[in-house]
PDB file of C-alpha atoms in Angstrom:
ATOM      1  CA  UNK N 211     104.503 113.300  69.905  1.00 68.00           C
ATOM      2  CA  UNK N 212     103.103 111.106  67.566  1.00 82.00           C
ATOM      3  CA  UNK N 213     105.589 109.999  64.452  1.00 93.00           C
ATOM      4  CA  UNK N 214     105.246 110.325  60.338  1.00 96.00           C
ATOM      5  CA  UNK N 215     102.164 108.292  59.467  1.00 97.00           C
ATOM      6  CA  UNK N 216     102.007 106.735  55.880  1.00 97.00           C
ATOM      7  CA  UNK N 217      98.713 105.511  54.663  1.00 97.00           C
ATOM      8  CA  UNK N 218      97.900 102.941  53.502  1.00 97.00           C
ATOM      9  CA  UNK N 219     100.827 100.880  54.160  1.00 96.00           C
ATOM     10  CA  UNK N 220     100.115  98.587  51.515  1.00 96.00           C
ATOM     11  CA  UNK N 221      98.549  98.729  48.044  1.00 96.00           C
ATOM     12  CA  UNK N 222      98.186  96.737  44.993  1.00 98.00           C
ATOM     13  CA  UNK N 223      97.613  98.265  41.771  1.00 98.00           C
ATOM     14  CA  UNK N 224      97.115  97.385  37.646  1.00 97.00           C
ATOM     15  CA  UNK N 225      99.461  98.846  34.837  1.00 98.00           C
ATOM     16  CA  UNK N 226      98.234 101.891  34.103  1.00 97.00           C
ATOM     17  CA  UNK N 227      95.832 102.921  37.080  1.00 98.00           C
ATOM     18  CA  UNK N 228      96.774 105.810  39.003  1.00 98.00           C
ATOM     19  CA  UNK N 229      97.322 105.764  42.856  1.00 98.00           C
ATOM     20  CA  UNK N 230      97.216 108.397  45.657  1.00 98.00           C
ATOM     21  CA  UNK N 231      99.595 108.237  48.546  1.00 98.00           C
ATOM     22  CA  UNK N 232      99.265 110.043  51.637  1.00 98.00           C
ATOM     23  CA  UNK N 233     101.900 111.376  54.568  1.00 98.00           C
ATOM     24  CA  UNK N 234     100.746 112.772  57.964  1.00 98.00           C
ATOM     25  CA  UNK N 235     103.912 114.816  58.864  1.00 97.00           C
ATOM     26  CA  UNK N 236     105.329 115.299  62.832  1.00 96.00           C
ATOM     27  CA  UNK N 237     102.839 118.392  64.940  1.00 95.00           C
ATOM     28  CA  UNK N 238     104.906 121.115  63.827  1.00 93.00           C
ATOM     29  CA  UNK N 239     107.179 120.104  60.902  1.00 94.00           C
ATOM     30  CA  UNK N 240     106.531 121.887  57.730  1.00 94.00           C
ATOM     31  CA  UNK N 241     108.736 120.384  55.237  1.00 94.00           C
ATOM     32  CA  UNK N 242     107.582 116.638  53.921  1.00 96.00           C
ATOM     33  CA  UNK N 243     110.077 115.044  51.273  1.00 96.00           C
ATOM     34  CA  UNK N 244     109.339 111.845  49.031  1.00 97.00           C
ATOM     35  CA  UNK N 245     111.572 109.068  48.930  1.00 97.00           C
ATOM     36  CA  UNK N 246     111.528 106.322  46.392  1.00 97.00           C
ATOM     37  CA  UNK N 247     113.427 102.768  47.589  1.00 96.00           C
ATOM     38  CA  UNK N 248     113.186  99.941  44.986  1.00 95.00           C
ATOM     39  CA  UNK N 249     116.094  96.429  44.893  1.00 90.00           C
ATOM     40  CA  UNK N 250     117.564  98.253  42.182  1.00 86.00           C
ATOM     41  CA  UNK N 251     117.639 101.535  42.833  1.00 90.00           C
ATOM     42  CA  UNK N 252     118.005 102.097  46.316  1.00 91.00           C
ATOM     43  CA  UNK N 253     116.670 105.252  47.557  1.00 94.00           C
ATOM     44  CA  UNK N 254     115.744 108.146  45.674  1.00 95.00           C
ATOM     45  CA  UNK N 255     114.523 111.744  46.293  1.00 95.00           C
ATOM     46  CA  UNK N 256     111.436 112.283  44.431  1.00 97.00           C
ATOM     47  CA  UNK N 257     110.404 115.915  45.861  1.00 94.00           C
ATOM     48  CA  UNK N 258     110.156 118.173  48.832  1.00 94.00           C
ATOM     49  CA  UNK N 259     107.064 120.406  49.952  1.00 95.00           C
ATOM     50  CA  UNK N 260     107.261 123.237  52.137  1.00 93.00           C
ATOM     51  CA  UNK N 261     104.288 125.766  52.815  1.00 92.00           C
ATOM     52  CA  UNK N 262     102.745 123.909  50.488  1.00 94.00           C
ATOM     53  CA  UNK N 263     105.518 124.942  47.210  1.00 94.00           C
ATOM     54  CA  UNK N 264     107.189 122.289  46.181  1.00 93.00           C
ATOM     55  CA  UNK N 265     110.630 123.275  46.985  1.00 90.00           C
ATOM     56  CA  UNK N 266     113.295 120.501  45.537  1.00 90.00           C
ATOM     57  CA  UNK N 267     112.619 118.392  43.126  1.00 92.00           C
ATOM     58  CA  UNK N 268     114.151 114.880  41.849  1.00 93.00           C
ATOM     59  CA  UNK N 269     114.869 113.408  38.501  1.00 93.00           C
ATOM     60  CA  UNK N 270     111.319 111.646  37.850  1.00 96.00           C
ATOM     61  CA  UNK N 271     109.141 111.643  35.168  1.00 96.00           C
ATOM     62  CA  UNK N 272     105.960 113.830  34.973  1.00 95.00           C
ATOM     63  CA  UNK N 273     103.812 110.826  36.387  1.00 97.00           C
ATOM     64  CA  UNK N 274     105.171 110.930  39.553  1.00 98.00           C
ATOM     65  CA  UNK N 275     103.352 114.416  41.301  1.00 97.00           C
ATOM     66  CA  UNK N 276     102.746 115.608  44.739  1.00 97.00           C
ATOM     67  CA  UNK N 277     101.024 118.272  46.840  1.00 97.00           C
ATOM     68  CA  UNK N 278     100.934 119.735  49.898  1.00 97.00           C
ATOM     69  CA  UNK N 279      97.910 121.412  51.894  1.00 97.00           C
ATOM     70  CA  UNK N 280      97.664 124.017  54.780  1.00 96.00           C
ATOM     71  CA  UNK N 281      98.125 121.764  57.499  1.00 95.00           C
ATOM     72  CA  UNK N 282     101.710 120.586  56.254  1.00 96.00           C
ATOM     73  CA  UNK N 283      99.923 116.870  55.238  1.00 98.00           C
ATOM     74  CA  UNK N 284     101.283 115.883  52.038  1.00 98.00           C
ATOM     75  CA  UNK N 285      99.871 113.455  49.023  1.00 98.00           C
ATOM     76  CA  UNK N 286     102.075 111.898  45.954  1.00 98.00           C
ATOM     77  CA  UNK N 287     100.103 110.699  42.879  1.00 98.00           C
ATOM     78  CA  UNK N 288     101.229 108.275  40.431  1.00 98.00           C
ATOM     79  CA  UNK N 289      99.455 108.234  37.360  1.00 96.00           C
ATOM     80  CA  UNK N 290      99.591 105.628  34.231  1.00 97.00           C
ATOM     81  CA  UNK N 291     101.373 103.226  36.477  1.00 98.00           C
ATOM     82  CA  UNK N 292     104.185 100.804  35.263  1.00 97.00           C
ATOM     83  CA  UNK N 293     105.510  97.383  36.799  1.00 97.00           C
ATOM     84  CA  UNK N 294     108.778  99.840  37.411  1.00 96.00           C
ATOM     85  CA  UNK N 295     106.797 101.768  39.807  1.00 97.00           C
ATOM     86  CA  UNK N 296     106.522  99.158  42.285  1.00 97.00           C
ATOM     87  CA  UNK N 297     108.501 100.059  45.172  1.00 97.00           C
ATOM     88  CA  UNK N 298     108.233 101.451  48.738  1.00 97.00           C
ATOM     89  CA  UNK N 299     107.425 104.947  49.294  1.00 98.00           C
ATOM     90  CA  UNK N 300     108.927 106.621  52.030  1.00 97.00           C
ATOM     91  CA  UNK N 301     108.110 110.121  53.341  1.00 97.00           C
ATOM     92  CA  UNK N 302     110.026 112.074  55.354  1.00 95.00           C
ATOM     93  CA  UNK N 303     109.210 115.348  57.614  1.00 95.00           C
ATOM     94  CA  UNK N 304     111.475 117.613  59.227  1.00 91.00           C
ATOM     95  CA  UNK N 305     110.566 121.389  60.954  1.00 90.00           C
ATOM     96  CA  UNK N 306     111.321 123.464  58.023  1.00 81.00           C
ATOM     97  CA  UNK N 307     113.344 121.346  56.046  1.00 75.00           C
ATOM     98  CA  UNK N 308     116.973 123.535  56.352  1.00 76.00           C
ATOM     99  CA  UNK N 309     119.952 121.387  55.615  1.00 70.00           C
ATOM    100  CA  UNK N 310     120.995 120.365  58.772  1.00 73.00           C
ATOM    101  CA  UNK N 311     117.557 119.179  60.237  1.00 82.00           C
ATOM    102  CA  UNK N 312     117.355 115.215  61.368  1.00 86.00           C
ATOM    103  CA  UNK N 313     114.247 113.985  58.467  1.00 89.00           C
ATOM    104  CA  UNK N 314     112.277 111.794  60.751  1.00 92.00           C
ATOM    105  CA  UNK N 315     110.667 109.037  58.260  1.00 95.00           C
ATOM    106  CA  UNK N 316     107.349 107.163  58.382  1.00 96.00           C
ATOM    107  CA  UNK N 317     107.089 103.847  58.030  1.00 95.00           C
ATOM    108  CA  UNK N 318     106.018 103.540  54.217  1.00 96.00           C
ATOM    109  CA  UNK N 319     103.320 102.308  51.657  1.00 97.00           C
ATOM    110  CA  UNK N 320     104.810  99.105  49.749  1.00 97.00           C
ATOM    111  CA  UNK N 321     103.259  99.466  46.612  1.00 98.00           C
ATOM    112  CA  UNK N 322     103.060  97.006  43.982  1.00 98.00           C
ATOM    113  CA  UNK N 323     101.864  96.958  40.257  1.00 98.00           C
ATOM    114  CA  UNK N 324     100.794  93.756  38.777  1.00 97.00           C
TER     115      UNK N 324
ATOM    116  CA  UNK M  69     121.864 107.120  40.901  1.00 39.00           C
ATOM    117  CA  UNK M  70     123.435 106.666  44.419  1.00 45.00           C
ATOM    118  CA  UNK M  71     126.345 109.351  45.772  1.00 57.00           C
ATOM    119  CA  UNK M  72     127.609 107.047  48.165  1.00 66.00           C
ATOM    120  CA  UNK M  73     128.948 103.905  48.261  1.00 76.00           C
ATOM    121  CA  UNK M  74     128.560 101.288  51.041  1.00 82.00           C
ATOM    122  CA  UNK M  75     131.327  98.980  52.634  1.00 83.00           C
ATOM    123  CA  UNK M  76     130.796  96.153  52.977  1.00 89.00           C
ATOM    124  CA  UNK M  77     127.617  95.600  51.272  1.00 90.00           C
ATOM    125  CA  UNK M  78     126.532  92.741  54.000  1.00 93.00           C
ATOM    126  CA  UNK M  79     128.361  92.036  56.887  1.00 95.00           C
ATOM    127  CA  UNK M  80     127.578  89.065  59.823  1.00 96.00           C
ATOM    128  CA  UNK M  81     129.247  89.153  62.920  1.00 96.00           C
ATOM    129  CA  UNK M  82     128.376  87.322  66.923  1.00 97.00           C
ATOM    130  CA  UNK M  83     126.545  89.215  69.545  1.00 97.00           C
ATOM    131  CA  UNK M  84     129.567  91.607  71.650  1.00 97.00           C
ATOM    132  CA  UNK M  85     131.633  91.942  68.480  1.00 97.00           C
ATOM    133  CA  UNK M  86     132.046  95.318  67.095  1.00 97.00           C
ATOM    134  CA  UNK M  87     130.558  96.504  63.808  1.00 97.00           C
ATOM    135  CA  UNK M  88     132.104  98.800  61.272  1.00 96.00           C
ATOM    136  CA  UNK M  89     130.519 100.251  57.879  1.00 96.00           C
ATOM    137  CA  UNK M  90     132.087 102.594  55.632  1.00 95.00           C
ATOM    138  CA  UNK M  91     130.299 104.939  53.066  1.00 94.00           C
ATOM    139  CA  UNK M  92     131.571 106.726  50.421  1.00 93.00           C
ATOM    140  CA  UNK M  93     130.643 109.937  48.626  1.00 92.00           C
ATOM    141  CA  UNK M  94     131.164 111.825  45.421  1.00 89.00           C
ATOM    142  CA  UNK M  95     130.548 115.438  46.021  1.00 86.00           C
ATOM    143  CA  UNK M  96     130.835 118.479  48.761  1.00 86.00           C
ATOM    144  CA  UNK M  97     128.569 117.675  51.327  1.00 86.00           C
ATOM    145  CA  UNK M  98     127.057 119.853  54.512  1.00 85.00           C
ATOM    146  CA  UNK M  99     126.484 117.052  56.756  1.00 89.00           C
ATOM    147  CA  UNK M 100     126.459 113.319  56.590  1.00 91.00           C
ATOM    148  CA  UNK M 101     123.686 110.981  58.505  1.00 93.00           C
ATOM    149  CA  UNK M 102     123.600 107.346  58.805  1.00 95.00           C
ATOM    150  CA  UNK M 103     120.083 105.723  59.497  1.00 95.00           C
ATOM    151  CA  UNK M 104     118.587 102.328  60.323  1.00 97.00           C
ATOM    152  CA  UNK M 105     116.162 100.343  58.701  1.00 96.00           C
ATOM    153  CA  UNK M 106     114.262  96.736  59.770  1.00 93.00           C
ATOM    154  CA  UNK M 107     113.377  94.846  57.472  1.00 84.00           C
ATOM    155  CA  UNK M 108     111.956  96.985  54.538  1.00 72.00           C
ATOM    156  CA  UNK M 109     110.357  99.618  57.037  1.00 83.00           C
ATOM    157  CA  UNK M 110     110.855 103.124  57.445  1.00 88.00           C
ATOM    158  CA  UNK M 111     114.284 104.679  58.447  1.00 93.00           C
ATOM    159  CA  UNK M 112     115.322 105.592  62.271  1.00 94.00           C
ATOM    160  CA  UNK M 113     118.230 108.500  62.087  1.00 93.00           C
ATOM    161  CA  UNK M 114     120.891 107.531  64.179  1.00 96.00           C
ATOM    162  CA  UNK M 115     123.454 110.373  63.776  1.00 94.00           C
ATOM    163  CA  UNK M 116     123.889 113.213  62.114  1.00 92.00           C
ATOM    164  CA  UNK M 117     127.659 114.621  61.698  1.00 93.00           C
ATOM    165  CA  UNK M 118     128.622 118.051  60.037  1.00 91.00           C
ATOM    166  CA  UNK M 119     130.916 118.570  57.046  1.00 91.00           C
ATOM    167  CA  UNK M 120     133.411 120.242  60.068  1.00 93.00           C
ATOM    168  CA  UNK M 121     133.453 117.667  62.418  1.00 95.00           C
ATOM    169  CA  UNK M 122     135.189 114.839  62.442  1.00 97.00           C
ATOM    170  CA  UNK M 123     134.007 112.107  64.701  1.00 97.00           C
ATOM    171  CA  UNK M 124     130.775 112.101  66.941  1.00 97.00           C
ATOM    172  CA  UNK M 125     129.032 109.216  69.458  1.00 96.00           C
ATOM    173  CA  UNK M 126     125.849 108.443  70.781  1.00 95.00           C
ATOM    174  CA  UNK M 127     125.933 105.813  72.700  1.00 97.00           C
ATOM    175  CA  UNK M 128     127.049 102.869  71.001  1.00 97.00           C
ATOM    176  CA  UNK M 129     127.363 104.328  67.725  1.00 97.00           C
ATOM    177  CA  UNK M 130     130.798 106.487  66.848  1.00 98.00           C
ATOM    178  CA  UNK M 131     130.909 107.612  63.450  1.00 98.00           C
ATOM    179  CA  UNK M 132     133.653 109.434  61.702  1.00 97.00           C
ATOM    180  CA  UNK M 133     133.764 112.081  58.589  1.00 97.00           C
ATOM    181  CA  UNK M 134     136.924 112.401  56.710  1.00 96.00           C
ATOM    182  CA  UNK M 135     136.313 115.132  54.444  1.00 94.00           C
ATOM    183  CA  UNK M 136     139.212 115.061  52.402  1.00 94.00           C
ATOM    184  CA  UNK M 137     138.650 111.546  51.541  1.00 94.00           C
ATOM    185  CA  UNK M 138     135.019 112.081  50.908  1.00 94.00           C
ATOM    186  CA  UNK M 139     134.328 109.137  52.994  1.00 95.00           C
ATOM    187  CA  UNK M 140     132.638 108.320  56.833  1.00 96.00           C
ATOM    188  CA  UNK M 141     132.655 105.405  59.056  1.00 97.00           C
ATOM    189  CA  UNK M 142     130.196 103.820  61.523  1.00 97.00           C
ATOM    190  CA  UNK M 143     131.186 101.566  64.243  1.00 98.00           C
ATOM    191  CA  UNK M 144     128.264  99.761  66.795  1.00 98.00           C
ATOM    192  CA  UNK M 145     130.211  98.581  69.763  1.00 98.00           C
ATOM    193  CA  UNK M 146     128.956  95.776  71.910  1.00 97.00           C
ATOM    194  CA  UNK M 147     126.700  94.519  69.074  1.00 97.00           C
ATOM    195  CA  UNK M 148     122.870  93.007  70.054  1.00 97.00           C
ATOM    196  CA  UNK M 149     120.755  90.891  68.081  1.00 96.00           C
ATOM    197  CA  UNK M 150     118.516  93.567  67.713  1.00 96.00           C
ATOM    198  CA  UNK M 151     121.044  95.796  65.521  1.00 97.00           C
ATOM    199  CA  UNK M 152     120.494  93.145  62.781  1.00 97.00           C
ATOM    200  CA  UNK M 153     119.101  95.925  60.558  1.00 97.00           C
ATOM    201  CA  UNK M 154     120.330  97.606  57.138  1.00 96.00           C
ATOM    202  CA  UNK M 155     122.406 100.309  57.434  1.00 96.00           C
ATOM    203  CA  UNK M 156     122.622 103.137  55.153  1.00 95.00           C
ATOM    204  CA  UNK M 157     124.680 106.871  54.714  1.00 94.00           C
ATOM    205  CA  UNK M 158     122.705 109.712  53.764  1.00 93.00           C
ATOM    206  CA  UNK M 159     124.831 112.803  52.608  1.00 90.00           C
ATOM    207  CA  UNK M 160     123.143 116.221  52.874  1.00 83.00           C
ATOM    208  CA  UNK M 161     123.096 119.104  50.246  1.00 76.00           C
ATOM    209  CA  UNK M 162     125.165 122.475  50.879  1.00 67.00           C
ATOM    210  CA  UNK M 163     121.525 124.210  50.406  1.00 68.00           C
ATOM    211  CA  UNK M 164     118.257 122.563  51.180  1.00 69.00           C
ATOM    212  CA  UNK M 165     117.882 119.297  52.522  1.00 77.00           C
ATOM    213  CA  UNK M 166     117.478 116.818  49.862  1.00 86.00           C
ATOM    214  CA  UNK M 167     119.426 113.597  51.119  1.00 89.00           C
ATOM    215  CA  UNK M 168     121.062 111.247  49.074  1.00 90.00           C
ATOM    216  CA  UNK M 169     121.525 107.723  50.173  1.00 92.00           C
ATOM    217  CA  UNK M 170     124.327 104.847  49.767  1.00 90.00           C
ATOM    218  CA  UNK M 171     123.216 101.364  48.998  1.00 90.00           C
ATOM    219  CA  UNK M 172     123.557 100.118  52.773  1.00 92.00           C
ATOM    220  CA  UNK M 173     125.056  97.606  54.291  1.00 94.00           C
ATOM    221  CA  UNK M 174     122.660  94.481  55.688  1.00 95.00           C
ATOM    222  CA  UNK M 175     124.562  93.712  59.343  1.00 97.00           C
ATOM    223  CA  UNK M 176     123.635  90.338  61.067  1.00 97.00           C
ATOM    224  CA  UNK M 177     124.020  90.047  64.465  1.00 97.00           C
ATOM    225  CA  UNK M 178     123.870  86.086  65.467  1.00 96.00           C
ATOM    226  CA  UNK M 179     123.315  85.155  69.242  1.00 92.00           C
TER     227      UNK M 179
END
């Protein structure tokens, strides 16, 4: 079974562009989460889709958004992009996202804002 | 902000030696899962334990959950060169399955 896919894996973006993330989850799973990992702020939740709701959500602002479509593959959209926002961007999927499922990750888009 | 709290926040020990990390937590958890990461990559779960047990292994990982302490351990036995990785607890909600993550611990392993 083919992993969590990430694309692209790498992206370089301008203060105030907007970028478009995508996440390919596990055949099967139906819950993709966000996660945020930056030097100086380690990881952070940033949201959770299931049947394409948004289920959970963390404490970002309003630029950071994210969507999920029929087939369980998920997209996060930064808009109005600051220096702050470069980090690496780690989804996660598990099957339906209950609290005691294993989140298998993908590998991550390393974004960076110049 | 971080739940958990990593110890020690790097560690460096020689291939064979064993490996212990201890994470911290602030609040009532349902489970607790440690993962892997190379080098800036994605994570690779390693264990999960629930909020009622209180040790688990796979092979040569054995972690521990002390409840009442709000803290968990992970030991690598036999360490390879190839568990130089950062390390990093990842407590679990009591509903839904946000995860919230300690600051890991880099481990060296030197041949």
């Amino acid at each position: 079974k083919a992993g969590v896919t990430q694309t692209p894996r790498y992206l370089i973006k301008t203060r105030g562009q907007q970028v478009t993330l995508s996440c390919s989850p596990i055949s099967g799973h139906r819950s993709v989460s966000w996660y945020q990992q930056t030097p100086g702020q380690g990881l952070q939740f940033l949201f959770e889709y299931f049947s394409e709701t948004q289920r959970n959500k963390g404490n970002f602002p309003g630029r950071f958004s994210g969507r999920q479509f029929s087939n369980s593959r998920s997209e996060m959209n930064v808009s109005t992009l600051e220096l702050g926002d470069s980090a690496l961007y780690l989804c996660a999927s598990s099957l339906v996202g209950q609290k005691q499922e294993t989140q298998y990750f993908g590998p991550g888009t390393r974004l960076l804002v110049l | 902000s971080q739940q958990g709290e990593e110890d020690p926040q790097a560690l460096s020990i020689q291939e064979g030696e064993n490996a212990t990390m201890n994470c911290s937590y602030k609040t009532s958890i349902n489970n607790l899962q440690w993962y892997r990461q190379n080098s800036g990559r994605g994570l690779v779960h390693l264990i999960l334990i629930r909020s009622n047990e209180r040790e688990k292994h796979s092979g040569r990982l054995r972690v521990t959950l002390d409840t009442s302490k709000k803290s968990s351990s992970l030991l690598i036995t036999a360490s390879r060169a190839a568990d130089t990785a950062s390390y990093f607890c990842a407590t679990g909600e009591t509903s839904g399955s946000r995860l919230t993550f300690g600051e890991g611990t880099q481990l060296t392993v030197n041949p």
